[in-house]
CSV table of C-alpha atoms in Angstrom, one decimal:
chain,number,residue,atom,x,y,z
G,104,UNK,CA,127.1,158.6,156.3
G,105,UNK,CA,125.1,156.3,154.9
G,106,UNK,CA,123.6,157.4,150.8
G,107,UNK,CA,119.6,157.1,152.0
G,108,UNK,CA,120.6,159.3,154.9
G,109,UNK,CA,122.6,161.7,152.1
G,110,UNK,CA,119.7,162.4,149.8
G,111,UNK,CA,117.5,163.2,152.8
G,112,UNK,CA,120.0,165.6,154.4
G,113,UNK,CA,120.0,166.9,150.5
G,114,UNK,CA,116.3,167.2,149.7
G,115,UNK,CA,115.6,168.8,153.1
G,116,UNK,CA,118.4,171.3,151.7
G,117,UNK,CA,116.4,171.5,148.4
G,118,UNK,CA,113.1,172.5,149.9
G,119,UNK,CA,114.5,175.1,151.8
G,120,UNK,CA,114.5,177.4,148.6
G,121,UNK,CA,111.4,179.8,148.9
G,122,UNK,CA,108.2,179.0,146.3
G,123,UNK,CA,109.5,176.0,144.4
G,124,UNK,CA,112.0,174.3,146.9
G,125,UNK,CA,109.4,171.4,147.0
G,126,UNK,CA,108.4,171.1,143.4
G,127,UNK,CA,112.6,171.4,142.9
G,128,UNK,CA,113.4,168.6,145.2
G,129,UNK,CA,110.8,166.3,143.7
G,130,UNK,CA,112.1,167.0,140.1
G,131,UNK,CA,115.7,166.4,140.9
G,132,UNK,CA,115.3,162.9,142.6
G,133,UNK,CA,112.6,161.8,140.4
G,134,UNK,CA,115.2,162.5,137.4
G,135,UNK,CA,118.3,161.6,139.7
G,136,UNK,CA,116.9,158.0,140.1
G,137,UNK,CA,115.8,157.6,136.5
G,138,UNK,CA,119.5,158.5,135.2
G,139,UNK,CA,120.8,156.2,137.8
G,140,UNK,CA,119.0,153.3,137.0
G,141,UNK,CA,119.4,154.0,133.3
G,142,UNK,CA,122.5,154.3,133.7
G,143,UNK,CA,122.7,150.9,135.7
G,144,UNK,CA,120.5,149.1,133.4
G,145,UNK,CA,122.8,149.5,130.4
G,146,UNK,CA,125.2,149.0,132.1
G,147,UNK,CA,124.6,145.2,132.6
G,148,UNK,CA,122.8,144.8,129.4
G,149,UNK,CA,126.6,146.0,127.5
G,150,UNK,CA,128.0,143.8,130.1
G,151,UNK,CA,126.0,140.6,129.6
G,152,UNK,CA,127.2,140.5,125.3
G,153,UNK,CA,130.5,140.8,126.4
G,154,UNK,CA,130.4,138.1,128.9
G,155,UNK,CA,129.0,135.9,126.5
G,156,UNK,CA,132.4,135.9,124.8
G,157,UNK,CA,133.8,134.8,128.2
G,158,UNK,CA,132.0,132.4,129.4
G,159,UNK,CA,134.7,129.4,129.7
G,160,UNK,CA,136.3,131.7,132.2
G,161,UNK,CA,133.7,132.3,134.3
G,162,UNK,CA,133.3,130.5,137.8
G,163,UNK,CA,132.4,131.1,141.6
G,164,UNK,CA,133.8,128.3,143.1
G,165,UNK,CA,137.0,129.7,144.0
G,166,UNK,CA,135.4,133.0,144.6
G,167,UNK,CA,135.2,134.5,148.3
G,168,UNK,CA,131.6,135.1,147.6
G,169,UNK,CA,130.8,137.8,150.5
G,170,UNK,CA,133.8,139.9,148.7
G,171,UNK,CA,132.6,139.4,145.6
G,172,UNK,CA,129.4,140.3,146.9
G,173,UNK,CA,130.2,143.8,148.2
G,174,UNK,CA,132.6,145.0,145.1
G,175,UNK,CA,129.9,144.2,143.1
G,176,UNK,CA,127.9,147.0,145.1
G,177,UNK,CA,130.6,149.2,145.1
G,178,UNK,CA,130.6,148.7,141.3
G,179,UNK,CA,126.8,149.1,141.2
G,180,UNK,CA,127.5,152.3,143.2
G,181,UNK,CA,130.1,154.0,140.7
G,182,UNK,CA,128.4,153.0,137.6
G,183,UNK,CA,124.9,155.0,138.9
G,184,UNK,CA,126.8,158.4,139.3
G,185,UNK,CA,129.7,158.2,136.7
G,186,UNK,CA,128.3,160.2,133.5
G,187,UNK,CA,131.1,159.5,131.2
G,188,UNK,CA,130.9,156.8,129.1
G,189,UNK,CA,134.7,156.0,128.9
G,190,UNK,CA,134.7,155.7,132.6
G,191,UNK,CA,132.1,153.2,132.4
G,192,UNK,CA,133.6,150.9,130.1
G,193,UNK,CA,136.7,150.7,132.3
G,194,UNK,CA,134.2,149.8,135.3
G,195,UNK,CA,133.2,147.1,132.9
G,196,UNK,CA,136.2,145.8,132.2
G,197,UNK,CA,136.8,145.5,135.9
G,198,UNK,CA,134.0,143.8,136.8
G,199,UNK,CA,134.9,141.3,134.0
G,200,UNK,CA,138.0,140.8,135.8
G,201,UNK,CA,136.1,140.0,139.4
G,202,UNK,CA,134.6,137.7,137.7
G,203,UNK,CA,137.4,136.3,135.7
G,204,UNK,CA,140.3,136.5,138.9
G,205,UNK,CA,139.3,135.2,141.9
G,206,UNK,CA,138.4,137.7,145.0
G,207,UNK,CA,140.4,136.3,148.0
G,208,UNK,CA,143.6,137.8,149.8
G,209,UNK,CA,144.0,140.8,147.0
G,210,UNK,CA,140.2,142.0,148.1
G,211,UNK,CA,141.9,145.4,149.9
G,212,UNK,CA,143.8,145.8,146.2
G,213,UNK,CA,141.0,145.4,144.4
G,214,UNK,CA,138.6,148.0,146.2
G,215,UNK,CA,142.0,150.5,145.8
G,216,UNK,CA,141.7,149.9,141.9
G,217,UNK,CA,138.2,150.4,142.1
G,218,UNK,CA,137.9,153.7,144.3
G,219,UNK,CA,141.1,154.9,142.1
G,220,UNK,CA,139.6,154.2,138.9
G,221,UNK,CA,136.4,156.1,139.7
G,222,UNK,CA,138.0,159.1,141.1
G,223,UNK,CA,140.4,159.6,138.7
G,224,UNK,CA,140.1,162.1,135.4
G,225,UNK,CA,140.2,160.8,132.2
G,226,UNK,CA,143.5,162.9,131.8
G,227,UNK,CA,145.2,161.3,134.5
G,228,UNK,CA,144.3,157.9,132.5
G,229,UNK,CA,145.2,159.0,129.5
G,230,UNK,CA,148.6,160.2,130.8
G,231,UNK,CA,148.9,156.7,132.7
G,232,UNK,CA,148.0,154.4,129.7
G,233,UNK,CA,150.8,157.0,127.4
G,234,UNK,CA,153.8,156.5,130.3
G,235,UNK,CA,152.4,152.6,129.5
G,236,UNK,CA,153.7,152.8,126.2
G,237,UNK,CA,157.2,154.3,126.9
G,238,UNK,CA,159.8,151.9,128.2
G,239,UNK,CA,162.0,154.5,129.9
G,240,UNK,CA,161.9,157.6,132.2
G,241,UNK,CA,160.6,160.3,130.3
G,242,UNK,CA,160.9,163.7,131.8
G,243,UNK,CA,156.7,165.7,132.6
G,244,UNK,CA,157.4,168.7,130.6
G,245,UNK,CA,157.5,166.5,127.7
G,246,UNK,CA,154.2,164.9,128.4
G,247,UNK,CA,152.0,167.5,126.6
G,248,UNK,CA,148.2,167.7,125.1
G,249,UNK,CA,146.6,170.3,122.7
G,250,UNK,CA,144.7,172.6,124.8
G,251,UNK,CA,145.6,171.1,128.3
G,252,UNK,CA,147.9,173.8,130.3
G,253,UNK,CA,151.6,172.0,131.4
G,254,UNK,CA,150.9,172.7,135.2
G,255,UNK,CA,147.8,170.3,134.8
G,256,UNK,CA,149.7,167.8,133.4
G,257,UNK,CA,152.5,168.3,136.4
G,258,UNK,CA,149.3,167.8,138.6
G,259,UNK,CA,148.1,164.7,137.3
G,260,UNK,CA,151.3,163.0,137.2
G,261,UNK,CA,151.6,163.8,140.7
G,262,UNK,CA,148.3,162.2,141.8
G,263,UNK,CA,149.4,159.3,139.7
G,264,UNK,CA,152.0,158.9,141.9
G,265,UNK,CA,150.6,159.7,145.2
G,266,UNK,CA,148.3,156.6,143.6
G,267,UNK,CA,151.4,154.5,143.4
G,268,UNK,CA,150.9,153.9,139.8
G,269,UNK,CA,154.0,155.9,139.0
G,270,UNK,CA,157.6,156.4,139.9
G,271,UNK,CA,159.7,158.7,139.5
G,272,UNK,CA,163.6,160.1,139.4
G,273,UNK,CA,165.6,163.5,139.7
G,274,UNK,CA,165.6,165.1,136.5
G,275,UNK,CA,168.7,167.1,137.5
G,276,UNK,CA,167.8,169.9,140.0
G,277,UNK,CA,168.9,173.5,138.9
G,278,UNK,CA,168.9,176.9,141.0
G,279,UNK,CA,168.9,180.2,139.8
G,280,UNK,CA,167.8,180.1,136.2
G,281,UNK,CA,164.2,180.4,135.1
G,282,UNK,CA,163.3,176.5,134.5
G,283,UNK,CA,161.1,174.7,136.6
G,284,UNK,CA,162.1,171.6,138.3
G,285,UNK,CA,158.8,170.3,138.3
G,286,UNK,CA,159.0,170.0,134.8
G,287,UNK,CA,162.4,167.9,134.4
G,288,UNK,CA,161.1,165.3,136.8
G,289,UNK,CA,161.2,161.7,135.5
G,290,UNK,CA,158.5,159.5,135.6
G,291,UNK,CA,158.0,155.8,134.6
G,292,UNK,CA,154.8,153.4,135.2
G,293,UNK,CA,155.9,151.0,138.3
G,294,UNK,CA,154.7,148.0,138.6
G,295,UNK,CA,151.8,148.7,140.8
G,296,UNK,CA,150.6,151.1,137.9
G,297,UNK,CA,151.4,148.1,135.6
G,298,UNK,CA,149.1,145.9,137.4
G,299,UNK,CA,146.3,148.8,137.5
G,300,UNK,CA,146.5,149.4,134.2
G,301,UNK,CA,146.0,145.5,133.4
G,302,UNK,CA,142.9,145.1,135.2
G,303,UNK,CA,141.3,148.2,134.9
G,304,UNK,CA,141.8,150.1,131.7
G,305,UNK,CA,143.4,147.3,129.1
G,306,UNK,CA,139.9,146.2,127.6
């Protein structure tokens, strides 16, 4: 579905509230569209100093311009709904990176960094960028963060690697005693999450 067709399908929704659904559904896209181009708007205004840093390095002639073309949409499309600002400096850092590595046979790889990158949480990232930093299995229960409960740590390691940006090893499977195996599994970066992490989140 395209997003025009979307917002329709949710204003219609909007006005269907009794007494104010009109005056509602004008309020929210007014300010919806205001955020998003806001949001947009700085977004190329931070981008355009940091370029300037980079500009040796910039080039289209060995760029597949209609792929270029379209993740720069995609991009465009992420940066209008993401509200945190952390998340938005990694989208920058990727679009550097368009713009810096060619777009040709790695197109498919390169829309996979960008639809994981947006959907992922910034704990997932911050657990990716820390199993980064380790050069050996290390076992989840050991991954921990003040205020974060274990089991959401076990699933954002798991994600990770559903994402291919981890792997992982037995930690030594036990029956019968009250530990959790979940919690001795071993995970390490691979080399997919290596190459993630390089394009995306190293800025």
């Amino acid at each position: 579905m395209e997003k025009q067709e979307t917002e329709n399908m949710v204003k219609a929704g909007l006005q269907l509230i009794p007494y104010i659904g009109g005056t509602l559904a004008t309020l929210y896209f007014d300010r919806k569209q205001q955020r998003e181009f806001s949001r947009l708007l700085n977004f190329y205004k931070e981008l355009s100093e940091e370029l300037k840093t980079l500009k040796e390095k910039l080039s289209l002639d060995n760029q597949d311009e209609t792929k270029l073309m379209t993740l720069i949409e995609k991009v465009n499309n992420k940066v209008e709904k993401e509200v945190l600002q952390e998340k938005i400096n990694y989208l920058k850092h990727y679009f550097k990176n368009i713009l810096i590595q060619p777009v040709k046979d790695d197109y498919d790889e390169k829309v996979f960094f960008l639809e994981s990158l947006s959907s992922m949480s910034l704990l997932e990232i911050e657990i990716l960028k820390f199993l980064n930093s380790q050069s050996n299995f290390i076992p989840i229960g050991t991954i921990q963060k003040p205020g974060i409960e274990q089991y959401a740590i076990v699933g954002a390691t798991g994600r990770l690697r559903n994402l291919g940006f981890l792997q992982s090893a037995g930690g030594g499977m036990s029956f019968g005693d009250k530990s959790d195996n979940y919690l001795k599994e071993l995970v390490k970066v691979s080399s997919f999450g290596e190459k993630f992490i390089e394009f995306c989140l190293h800025a």
